[in-house]
Structure formats: structure tokens, C-alpha cells
Amino acid sequence: MAYLDHNATSPIRLEARIAMERVGTIGGNASAIHCTGRAARAVVDHAREQIAGLVNASANEVVFTSGGTEANALALWGAVHAATDSSAPIARLLVSAIEHDSVLNTAAAIAERTGVVCAQIPVTRDGVVDIGALEQLLAEGSARALVAVMAANNETGVVQPIGDVVARAHAANALCLVDAVQACGKMAIDFVELGADYLTVSAHKFGGPQGTGALVMKANAPYAPQMPGGQEKGRRAGTENVIGIAGFGAAAECLTHDDASNTARLRDRFETSLRSRSPDVVIFGEAAPRLGNTSNFAIPGLPAETAVIALDLDDVMASSGAACSSGKVQPSHVLRAMDVQRELAACGLRVSFGWNSEEADVDAALDALARLNSRIRERKAA
Ligand code: PLP
């Protein structure tokens, strides 16, 4: 089987499994004061150091959550609620048009339920956030804004100019949330250097377990917890997922030994061969800086939904950006934001490589696509 869907979930690493197995034998609630509780607390504290190390933050800036979705929601709601009573409440959310649904939908819900206004920052045809448009939006009102721009897009892999975004946002007294869920582990993420107020990560994107992530936030970032409870210094209520957190930390530790050039080499070979076999292929975001592991492409006339099913039957796991909502297949909002025509966007396929990808996976994907393409051509000719 060729598993080429690491951007959806990367298979769990052996090191993470071993850590989880070991911690599973400890048991214990990290809030308990007895010896077993203290052992669980030590596991959480160690993992907190590991995650802080991964993004160059300090350990007390790391809040464990149930994943990237919760971390994004906590940052957005937390900032909006915290600032309500302060002298500079958040009155505007400026979110890039290519954000993950966990940001887009939360921002929309905040706009619906509060007086906060939400606007989208457009992207260029290459899928890069339009800095000029961001500046314009920031200048449009004097009310304090929160800007949300991801470090790298999950569908195209396009890396965003976060340094510029944060600088522009801060110059306008706005706060900044960087969703680094997809970027983390695939490129260097430095919380200090980026200067963002909030940053989010998720374990299962780099070989940790699903259901564990973190919100990293500056000590002085406005924040109100969404549920009452004492855990995570009152910032996120609920008993810590000690086993998951141990796996998260162990997977983060593995990243220091990863060779990112391996996935980039596989991805580049995939794209070069694909282009020579299908010269009409369109590779989205190709002209922009991209994560080395991601390829999002369309072969005109090959609908993505058909392709994903056919590839699956051929033991190749890929994904399409299209989402099914209300029984209708909707082309990816990311490709639409990049002004890709609807018909072409409906052909958008993504392959994403990761820590256990091999040359054989590239060959399997290319061969399966070639077989599928020729079947479609034969059917059209008949
Ligand atoms: N943000 C981005 C960019 C993502 O790609 C994802 C998952 O696909 C998430 C957030 C949500 O993370 P989680 O699956 O941990 O909730």
C-alpha cells in the first residue's frame, strides 16, 4: 500500500507508540498529588518541554488541547472573550481565505454570535496571502483586529509570509494567530522569531497520536478560558490526556532527526515524472514556496472524486480537496480562493509524503494514475 496522505494524518511513529505504551502502564491523573499522579505530571511536564523545544517557545507558553481544531477555537474565542472587558476589545477578525475550516468556521460563528466583524484576506493565484490586501483591511478601521494566517496551507503546501503578516498586524495594534498545524515538522517554526501571539500545532500531522495538540501563546496574550477548570494553569479545563501527550512529545522529539530533504526529493520526482507522463497537468501553488512534502495537482478531465476512489482500489491513498456538503461535491475553498476555475478545481488531487515514504510509493502513485488515465482515455474514445 502506498500511503500518500500524511497531511490528513501521518502514521503513528514507533517512538510515539513506545512512549504511549510505557506511560499506559503508569496510569494516574496528572493533578493527583500522590506518587502515581506525580509520575503522570512528570510525563506531561517532559512533553511540554519537548513541544516548547519544537517551536522555540517556553514551556509555560504551551497549553495542551485535543488537537489543532480545539487550539484554533481556543485562541479565537479566548482572544475575543478576554478582550471584551479590556480597553482594546477585538472588534474584527481578519482571516485568510485559505485557512482551515477550524479557523474559518470558528471565525464565522464568532461573527454570528457576537458583534465582531469577520473579513477574509484574499490570496494571490499562487496561493500566497495578499499582504497589500491585509494592509488595506487593517487600515479600514481603528477597532482592534485579530489576524489569522496559517504558516503553510494543508491542501497546496504553500508557505505563507508569516513574518510580514505579524509585522503588519502588530504595527496596526492587531493580534496574530498562526495555525502551524501543517507546517510544524515540515519546516522550522520559531515562535520567538515569528512573534505571533498565538500558534497552534497538532500531533497527528507528524506521527503523534490523533486527539492531541497544543495552543502556544505569549504570556501577555489576551485570553479567556472557554470552560472553568484548573488544568493547564486554568487555560484549558479537563484531565490531561497523559498517554496522548507522551506520544505527542515523543513524535516531536523524532522531528529533530527527520531528513526533510527526503520527502522533498520524493515529491519533486513525483511531479517531474507526472509532468512528463501528463503534460497537461496543472500543479497548484508551484510558483510559490511550498512545503517539500505536498503536491496538489489536477489532470484536466480526471475528476478528483473518481480518481481518489480508483487510486484507493489500486492501493494508493491520496486525497481530493473537494468536500461533500449537503450531498453536493464542492470544489476546495483553497483552490477557489486561488481563482482556479471550478471545473479544474474539481480535478484537484493531493498527495503528501512523510516520515515513512519511499521511492516505491512514488512509483505506485505514478503507475496507478497512468492506468487510470489510459482507462479514462479509452472510455472517451469508445
Ligand atoms: N489546521 C490545519 C492547517 C489542518 O490541516 C488541520 C487538520 O487537517 C487542523 C488545523 C485541525 O487539526 P486537528 O485534526 O488536530 O483537529
CSV table of C-alpha atoms and ligand atoms in Angstrom, one decimal:
chain,number,residue,atom,x,y,z
A,1,MET,CA,0.0,0.0,0.0
A,2,ALA,CA,1.3,3.5,-0.9
A,3,TYR,CA,0.1,5.9,1.9
A,4,LEU,CA,0.3,9.4,0.4
A,5,ASP,CA,-2.0,11.2,2.8
A,6,HIS,CA,0.4,12.5,5.5
A,7,ASN,CA,-1.3,15.9,5.5
A,8,ALA,CA,-4.5,14.3,6.6
A,9,THR,CA,-2.8,12.1,9.3
A,10,SER,CA,0.7,10.8,9.4
A,11,PRO,CA,1.0,7.2,10.6
A,12,ILE,CA,2.0,7.0,14.2
A,13,ARG,CA,5.7,6.6,14.8
A,14,LEU,CA,7.2,3.7,16.6
A,15,GLU,CA,8.8,6.0,19.2
A,16,ALA,CA,5.4,7.6,19.9
A,17,ARG,CA,3.8,4.1,20.3
A,18,ILE,CA,6.6,3.0,22.7
A,19,ALA,CA,6.2,6.2,24.8
A,20,MET,CA,2.4,5.7,25.0
A,21,GLU,CA,2.7,2.0,25.9
A,22,ARG,CA,5.2,2.9,28.6
A,23,VAL,CA,3.0,5.7,30.0
A,24,GLY,CA,0.0,3.5,29.8
A,25,THR,CA,1.5,1.3,32.4
A,26,ILE,CA,1.9,4.3,34.8
A,27,GLY,CA,-1.8,5.3,34.8
A,28,GLY,CA,-2.6,8.2,37.1
A,29,ASN,CA,-4.1,11.6,36.9
A,30,ALA,CA,-1.6,14.4,36.5
A,31,SER,CA,-3.5,16.6,39.0
A,32,ALA,CA,-3.3,13.9,41.8
A,33,ILE,CA,-0.7,14.6,44.5
A,34,HIS,CA,0.3,11.0,45.2
A,35,CYS,CA,3.2,9.3,43.7
A,36,THR,CA,1.3,7.9,40.6
A,37,GLY,CA,-0.2,11.3,40.0
A,38,ARG,CA,3.3,12.9,40.2
A,39,ALA,CA,4.6,10.4,37.7
A,40,ALA,CA,1.9,11.3,35.3
A,41,ARG,CA,2.6,15.0,35.9
A,42,ALA,CA,6.3,14.4,35.1
A,43,VAL,CA,5.3,12.9,31.8
A,44,VAL,CA,3.2,15.9,30.9
A,45,ASP,CA,5.9,18.3,32.0
A,46,HIS,CA,8.5,16.5,30.0
A,47,ALA,CA,6.3,16.6,26.9
A,48,ARG,CA,5.6,20.3,27.4
A,49,GLU,CA,9.4,20.9,27.3
A,50,GLN,CA,9.5,18.8,24.1
A,51,ILE,CA,6.8,20.7,22.4
A,52,ALA,CA,8.2,24.0,23.6
A,53,GLY,CA,11.6,22.9,22.1
A,54,LEU,CA,9.9,22.0,18.8
A,55,VAL,CA,8.6,25.6,18.2
A,56,ASN,CA,11.2,27.5,20.3
A,57,ALA,CA,8.7,28.6,22.9
A,58,SER,CA,9.0,28.4,26.7
A,59,ALA,CA,7.2,25.5,28.4
A,60,ASN,CA,4.8,27.7,30.3
A,61,GLU,CA,3.5,29.1,26.9
A,62,VAL,CA,2.3,25.6,25.9
A,63,VAL,CA,-1.3,24.6,26.6
A,64,PHE,CA,-2.2,21.0,25.7
A,65,THR,CA,-5.5,20.6,23.8
A,66,SER,CA,-7.4,17.9,22.0
A,67,GLY,CA,-5.8,18.9,18.7
A,68,GLY,CA,-5.4,21.7,16.2
A,69,THR,CA,-9.2,22.4,15.9
A,70,GLU,CA,-9.6,23.0,19.6
A,71,ALA,CA,-6.4,25.0,19.7
A,72,ASN,CA,-7.6,27.3,16.9
A,73,ALA,CA,-11.0,27.7,18.5
A,74,LEU,CA,-9.5,28.4,22.0
A,75,ALA,CA,-7.2,31.1,20.5
A,76,LEU,CA,-10.0,32.8,18.6
A,77,TRP,CA,-12.8,32.6,21.2
A,78,GLY,CA,-10.2,33.2,24.0
A,79,ALA,CA,-8.9,36.4,22.5
A,80,VAL,CA,-12.4,37.7,21.7
A,81,HIS,CA,-13.8,36.9,25.1
A,82,ALA,CA,-10.7,38.2,27.0
A,83,ALA,CA,-10.6,41.4,25.3
A,84,THR,CA,-14.3,42.2,25.7
A,85,ASP,CA,-13.8,43.9,29.1
A,86,SER,CA,-10.4,45.4,28.3
A,87,SER,CA,-9.7,48.8,26.8
A,88,ALA,CA,-9.0,47.3,23.4
A,89,PRO,CA,-11.5,44.6,22.7
A,90,ILE,CA,-11.2,42.6,19.5
A,91,ALA,CA,-13.8,44.0,17.1
A,92,ARG,CA,-12.6,42.5,13.8
A,93,LEU,CA,-11.3,39.1,12.7
A,94,LEU,CA,-9.2,39.1,9.6
A,95,VAL,CA,-8.7,35.6,8.4
A,96,SER,CA,-7.1,34.4,5.2
A,97,ALA,CA,-9.4,32.9,2.7
A,98,ILE,CA,-7.4,29.6,2.7
A,99,GLU,CA,-7.5,28.9,6.4
A,100,HIS,CA,-8.5,25.5,7.6
A,101,ASP,CA,-12.2,25.1,8.4
A,102,SER,CA,-11.4,25.1,12.1
A,103,VAL,CA,-10.4,28.8,11.8
A,104,LEU,CA,-12.9,29.8,9.1
A,105,ASN,CA,-15.9,28.2,10.8
A,106,THR,CA,-15.0,29.5,14.3
A,107,ALA,CA,-14.5,33.0,12.9
A,108,ALA,CA,-17.9,32.8,11.2
A,109,ALA,CA,-19.5,31.5,14.4
A,110,ILE,CA,-17.9,34.3,16.4
A,111,ALA,CA,-19.2,36.9,13.9
A,112,GLU,CA,-22.7,35.3,14.1
A,113,ARG,CA,-22.9,35.2,17.9
A,114,THR,CA,-21.1,38.4,18.8
A,115,GLY,CA,-20.8,41.9,17.4
A,116,VAL,CA,-17.3,41.1,16.0
A,117,VAL,CA,-16.9,41.6,12.2
A,118,CYS,CA,-15.2,39.0,10.2
A,119,ALA,CA,-13.4,39.6,6.8
A,120,GLN,CA,-11.4,37.4,4.6
A,121,ILE,CA,-7.9,38.2,3.4
A,122,PRO,CA,-7.6,37.2,-0.3
A,123,VAL,CA,-4.7,35.2,-1.7
A,124,THR,CA,-2.8,35.5,-5.0
A,125,ARG,CA,-3.2,33.0,-7.8
A,126,ASP,CA,-0.2,31.2,-6.3
A,127,GLY,CA,-2.0,30.7,-3.0
A,128,VAL,CA,0.0,33.3,-1.0
A,129,VAL,CA,-1.8,35.6,1.3
A,130,ASP,CA,-2.0,39.1,-0.3
A,131,ILE,CA,-0.1,41.4,2.0
A,132,GLY,CA,-1.4,44.5,0.3
A,133,ALA,CA,-4.9,43.4,0.9
A,134,LEU,CA,-4.1,42.7,4.5
A,135,GLU,CA,-2.7,46.2,4.9
A,136,GLN,CA,-5.8,47.7,3.4
A,137,LEU,CA,-8.1,45.7,5.7
A,138,LEU,CA,-6.1,46.7,8.7
A,139,ALA,CA,-6.3,50.3,7.7
A,140,GLU,CA,-10.0,50.2,7.2
A,141,GLY,CA,-11.0,50.6,10.8
A,142,SER,CA,-9.5,51.7,14.0
A,143,ALA,CA,-11.1,48.9,16.1
A,144,ARG,CA,-8.7,46.3,17.2
A,145,ALA,CA,-8.3,43.3,14.9
A,146,LEU,CA,-7.1,39.7,15.3
A,147,VAL,CA,-5.4,38.4,12.1
A,148,ALA,CA,-5.3,34.7,11.4
A,149,VAL,CA,-2.9,33.4,8.8
A,150,MET,CA,-1.6,29.8,8.6
A,151,ALA,CA,2.1,29.1,8.3
A,152,ALA,CA,1.6,26.7,5.4
A,153,ASN,CA,-1.6,25.5,3.7
A,154,ASN,CA,-2.8,22.0,4.2
A,155,GLU,CA,-4.0,21.5,0.6
A,156,THR,CA,-1.3,23.1,-1.5
A,157,GLY,CA,1.6,23.2,1.0
A,158,VAL,CA,2.1,26.9,0.1
A,159,VAL,CA,4.2,28.6,2.8
A,160,GLN,CA,2.8,32.0,3.9
A,161,PRO,CA,4.8,35.1,4.6
A,162,ILE,CA,4.2,35.0,8.3
A,163,GLY,CA,7.0,37.4,9.3
A,164,ASP,CA,5.4,40.1,7.1
A,165,VAL,CA,1.9,39.2,8.3
A,166,VAL,CA,2.8,39.5,12.0
A,167,ALA,CA,4.8,42.7,11.4
A,168,ARG,CA,1.8,44.4,9.6
A,169,ALA,CA,-0.7,43.1,12.2
A,170,HIS,CA,1.4,44.4,15.2
A,171,ALA,CA,2.0,47.7,13.5
A,172,ALA,CA,-1.8,48.1,13.5
A,173,ASN,CA,-2.1,47.0,17.1
A,174,ALA,CA,-3.7,43.8,15.9
A,175,LEU,CA,-3.1,40.3,17.5
A,176,CYS,CA,-2.0,37.4,15.4
A,177,LEU,CA,-2.8,33.7,15.3
A,178,VAL,CA,-0.6,31.4,13.3
A,179,ASP,CA,-2.0,28.0,12.6
A,180,ALA,CA,1.2,25.9,12.3
A,181,VAL,CA,-0.6,22.6,12.3
A,182,GLN,CA,0.5,21.6,8.8
A,183,ALA,CA,3.9,23.4,8.8
A,184,CYS,CA,5.2,22.1,12.1
A,185,GLY,CA,7.5,19.2,11.5
A,186,LYS,CA,7.9,20.0,7.8
A,187,MET,CA,9.7,23.3,8.2
A,188,ALA,CA,11.3,25.2,11.1
A,189,ILE,CA,8.8,27.0,13.2
A,190,ASP,CA,10.2,29.5,15.7
A,191,PHE,CA,7.6,31.1,18.0
A,192,VAL,CA,10.0,33.8,19.2
A,193,GLU,CA,11.2,34.7,15.7
A,194,LEU,CA,7.7,34.7,14.2
A,195,GLY,CA,6.5,37.0,17.0
A,196,ALA,CA,2.9,35.7,16.8
A,197,ASP,CA,0.6,36.0,19.8
A,198,TYR,CA,-0.9,32.5,19.3
A,199,LEU,CA,0.4,29.5,17.5
A,200,THR,CA,-1.3,26.1,17.1
A,201,VAL,CA,0.1,22.6,16.5
A,202,SER,CA,-1.3,19.1,16.2
A,203,ALA,CA,0.4,15.7,17.0
A,204,HIS,CA,-1.1,13.5,14.3
A,205,LYS,CA,0.3,15.6,11.5
A,206,PHE,CA,3.8,14.4,12.3
A,207,GLY,CA,3.5,10.9,13.6
A,208,GLY,CA,2.0,11.5,17.1
A,209,PRO,CA,-1.5,10.3,18.1
A,210,GLN,CA,-4.7,11.9,17.0
A,211,GLY,CA,-6.6,13.9,19.5
A,212,THR,CA,-3.6,15.8,21.0
A,213,GLY,CA,-2.3,19.2,20.1
A,214,ALA,CA,-1.3,22.5,21.6
A,215,LEU,CA,-2.0,26.2,21.7
A,216,VAL,CA,1.2,28.1,22.2
A,217,MET,CA,0.6,31.6,23.4
A,218,LYS,CA,2.5,34.5,24.7
A,219,ALA,CA,2.2,35.1,28.5
A,220,ASN,CA,0.7,38.5,27.9
A,221,ALA,CA,-1.7,37.5,25.0
A,222,PRO,CA,-5.3,38.3,25.8
A,223,TYR,CA,-7.1,35.1,26.7
A,224,ALA,CA,-10.1,33.8,28.5
A,225,PRO,CA,-10.6,30.1,29.0
A,226,GLN,CA,-13.7,28.6,27.5
A,227,MET,CA,-14.6,26.2,30.3
A,228,PRO,CA,-13.9,26.6,34.0
A,229,GLY,CA,-11.3,24.2,35.4
A,230,GLY,CA,-7.9,24.3,36.9
A,231,GLN,CA,-5.9,22.2,34.4
A,232,GLU,CA,-3.2,23.8,32.2
A,233,LYS,CA,-2.9,26.7,34.6
A,234,GLY,CA,-6.6,27.4,34.2
A,235,ARG,CA,-6.3,27.9,30.4
A,236,ARG,CA,-7.8,24.6,29.3
A,237,ALA,CA,-10.1,22.6,31.5
A,238,GLY,CA,-10.2,18.8,31.5
A,239,THR,CA,-8.0,16.0,32.7
A,240,GLU,CA,-4.9,15.9,30.6
A,241,ASN,CA,-4.6,13.1,28.0
A,242,VAL,CA,-1.4,11.9,29.6
A,243,ILE,CA,-0.9,9.0,27.2
A,244,GLY,CA,-1.6,11.1,24.1
A,245,ILE,CA,0.6,13.9,25.4
A,246,ALA,CA,3.5,11.4,25.9
A,247,GLY,CA,3.1,10.3,22.2
A,248,PHE,CA,3.0,13.9,21.1
A,249,GLY,CA,6.2,14.7,22.9
A,250,ALA,CA,8.0,11.6,21.5
A,251,ALA,CA,6.9,12.3,18.0
A,252,ALA,CA,8.1,15.9,18.3
A,253,GLU,CA,11.5,14.6,19.5
A,254,CYS,CA,11.7,12.4,16.3
A,255,LEU,CA,11.5,15.5,14.2
A,256,THR,CA,14.9,16.6,15.1
A,257,HIS,CA,16.3,13.5,13.3
A,258,ASP,CA,14.0,13.7,10.3
A,259,ASP,CA,15.5,14.4,6.9
A,260,ALA,CA,13.1,16.8,5.3
A,261,SER,CA,15.1,16.6,2.0
A,262,ASN,CA,13.9,13.0,1.6
A,263,THR,CA,10.2,13.9,1.3
A,264,ALA,CA,11.1,16.9,-0.9
A,265,ARG,CA,13.1,14.6,-3.2
A,266,LEU,CA,10.2,12.2,-3.5
A,267,ARG,CA,7.7,14.9,-4.1
A,268,ASP,CA,9.9,16.5,-6.8
A,269,ARG,CA,10.4,13.2,-8.6
A,270,PHE,CA,6.7,12.6,-8.4
A,271,GLU,CA,5.9,16.0,-10.0
A,272,THR,CA,8.7,15.7,-12.7
A,273,SER,CA,7.5,12.2,-13.8
A,274,LEU,CA,3.9,13.2,-13.6
A,275,ARG,CA,4.5,16.1,-15.9
A,276,SER,CA,6.4,14.0,-18.4
A,277,ARG,CA,3.6,11.5,-18.5
A,278,SER,CA,0.7,14.0,-18.4
A,279,PRO,CA,2.0,17.3,-19.9
A,280,ASP,CA,-1.4,19.0,-19.3
A,281,VAL,CA,-1.1,18.5,-15.5
A,282,VAL,CA,-1.6,21.7,-13.5
A,283,ILE,CA,0.4,21.9,-10.2
A,284,PHE,CA,-1.2,24.4,-7.8
A,285,GLY,CA,1.0,26.8,-6.0
A,286,GLU,CA,4.0,25.6,-7.9
A,287,ALA,CA,5.5,29.1,-8.3
A,288,ALA,CA,5.3,29.8,-4.6
A,289,PRO,CA,7.5,28.5,-1.8
A,290,ARG,CA,5.9,25.2,-0.7
A,291,LEU,CA,6.3,22.5,1.9
A,292,GLY,CA,8.6,19.9,0.4
A,293,ASN,CA,6.1,17.1,1.1
A,294,THR,CA,3.0,18.3,-0.7
A,295,SER,CA,1.8,18.1,-4.2
A,296,ASN,CA,-1.6,19.4,-5.2
A,297,PHE,CA,-2.4,18.9,-8.9
A,298,ALA,CA,-5.1,18.5,-11.5
A,299,ILE,CA,-5.2,16.4,-14.6
A,300,PRO,CA,-7.9,18.1,-16.7
A,301,GLY,CA,-10.8,15.7,-17.4
A,302,LEU,CA,-9.9,13.5,-14.4
A,303,PRO,CA,-12.4,14.3,-11.6
A,304,ALA,CA,-10.8,14.1,-8.2
A,305,GLU,CA,-13.6,12.1,-6.6
A,306,THR,CA,-13.3,9.4,-9.3
A,307,ALA,CA,-9.5,9.4,-9.0
A,308,VAL,CA,-9.4,9.1,-5.2
A,309,ILE,CA,-11.7,6.0,-5.4
A,310,ALA,CA,-9.8,4.5,-8.3
A,311,LEU,CA,-6.4,5.1,-6.6
A,312,ASP,CA,-7.7,3.5,-3.4
A,313,LEU,CA,-8.7,0.4,-5.4
A,314,ASP,CA,-5.1,0.4,-6.7
A,315,ASP,CA,-3.8,0.6,-3.0
A,316,VAL,CA,-2.7,4.2,-3.3
A,317,MET,CA,-4.1,6.6,-0.6
A,318,ALA,CA,-4.4,10.2,-1.8
A,319,SER,CA,-7.0,12.8,-1.2
A,320,SER,CA,-9.1,15.4,-3.0
A,321,GLY,CA,-9.6,18.9,-1.8
A,322,ALA,CA,-13.2,18.7,-2.7
A,323,ALA,CA,-15.6,18.4,0.2
A,324,CYS,CA,-19.1,16.9,0.2
A,325,SER,CA,-21.6,19.2,1.8
A,326,SER,CA,-25.4,18.8,1.6
A,327,GLY,CA,-24.9,15.9,-0.8
A,328,LYS,CA,-23.1,18.1,-3.4
A,329,VAL,CA,-19.4,17.9,-4.1
A,330,GLN,CA,-17.9,21.4,-3.5
A,331,PRO,CA,-14.6,22.2,-5.0
A,332,SER,CA,-11.9,23.2,-2.5
A,333,HIS,CA,-12.3,26.6,-1.0
A,334,VAL,CA,-8.5,27.0,-1.2
A,335,LEU,CA,-8.4,26.4,-5.0
A,336,ARG,CA,-11.4,28.7,-5.4
A,337,ALA,CA,-9.6,31.4,-3.4
A,338,MET,CA,-6.7,31.0,-5.8
A,339,ASP,CA,-9.1,31.7,-8.7
A,340,VAL,CA,-8.8,28.2,-10.1
A,341,GLN,CA,-11.8,27.5,-12.4
A,342,ARG,CA,-14.5,25.4,-10.9
A,343,GLU,CA,-14.0,22.5,-13.4
A,344,LEU,CA,-10.3,22.4,-12.9
A,345,ALA,CA,-10.7,22.7,-9.1
A,346,ALA,CA,-13.0,19.7,-9.2
A,347,CYS,CA,-9.9,17.7,-10.5
A,348,GLY,CA,-7.6,18.8,-7.6
A,349,LEU,CA,-5.8,15.9,-6.1
A,350,ARG,CA,-3.3,15.9,-3.2
A,351,VAL,CA,-0.5,13.6,-2.5
A,352,SER,CA,1.5,14.2,0.7
A,353,PHE,CA,4.6,12.4,1.7
A,354,GLY,CA,6.0,11.9,5.2
A,355,TRP,CA,8.4,10.2,7.5
A,356,ASN,CA,7.9,6.6,6.2
A,357,SER,CA,7.5,7.4,2.5
A,358,GLU,CA,9.7,5.7,0.0
A,359,GLU,CA,10.6,5.7,-3.7
A,360,ALA,CA,8.2,2.7,-4.2
A,361,ASP,CA,5.3,5.0,-3.1
A,362,VAL,CA,6.1,7.5,-5.9
A,363,ASP,CA,6.2,4.7,-8.5
A,364,ALA,CA,2.9,3.2,-7.2
A,365,ALA,CA,1.1,6.5,-7.4
A,366,LEU,CA,2.5,7.3,-10.9
A,367,ASP,CA,1.6,3.9,-12.2
A,368,ALA,CA,-1.9,4.0,-10.7
A,369,LEU,CA,-2.5,7.4,-12.2
A,370,ALA,CA,-1.2,6.3,-15.6
A,371,ARG,CA,-3.5,3.2,-15.6
A,372,LEU,CA,-6.5,5.4,-14.6
A,373,ASN,CA,-5.7,8.0,-17.2
A,374,SER,CA,-5.5,5.4,-20.0
A,375,ARG,CA,-8.8,3.8,-18.9
A,376,ILE,CA,-10.5,7.2,-19.0
A,377,ARG,CA,-9.0,7.9,-22.4
A,378,GLU,CA,-10.1,4.5,-23.8
A,379,ARG,CA,-13.6,5.1,-22.4
A,380,LYS,CA,-13.8,8.5,-24.0
A,381,ALA,CA,-12.5,7.1,-27.4
A,382,ALA,CA,-15.1,4.3,-27.4
B,1,PLP,N1,-5.3,23.4,10.8
B,1,PLP,C1,-4.8,22.8,9.7
B,1,PLP,C2,-4.0,23.6,8.8
B,1,PLP,C3,-5.0,21.5,9.4
B,1,PLP,O1,-4.5,20.9,8.3
B,1,PLP,C4,-5.8,20.7,10.4
B,1,PLP,C5,-6.1,19.3,10.1
B,1,PLP,O2,-6.3,18.9,9.0
B,1,PLP,C6,-6.3,21.3,11.5
B,1,PLP,C7,-6.0,22.7,11.7
B,1,PLP,C8,-7.1,20.6,12.6
B,1,PLP,O3,-6.2,19.8,13.4
B,1,PLP,P1,-6.8,18.5,14.2
B,1,PLP,O4,-7.1,17.5,13.2
B,1,PLP,O5,-5.7,18.2,15.1
B,1,PLP,O6,-8.0,19.0,14.9
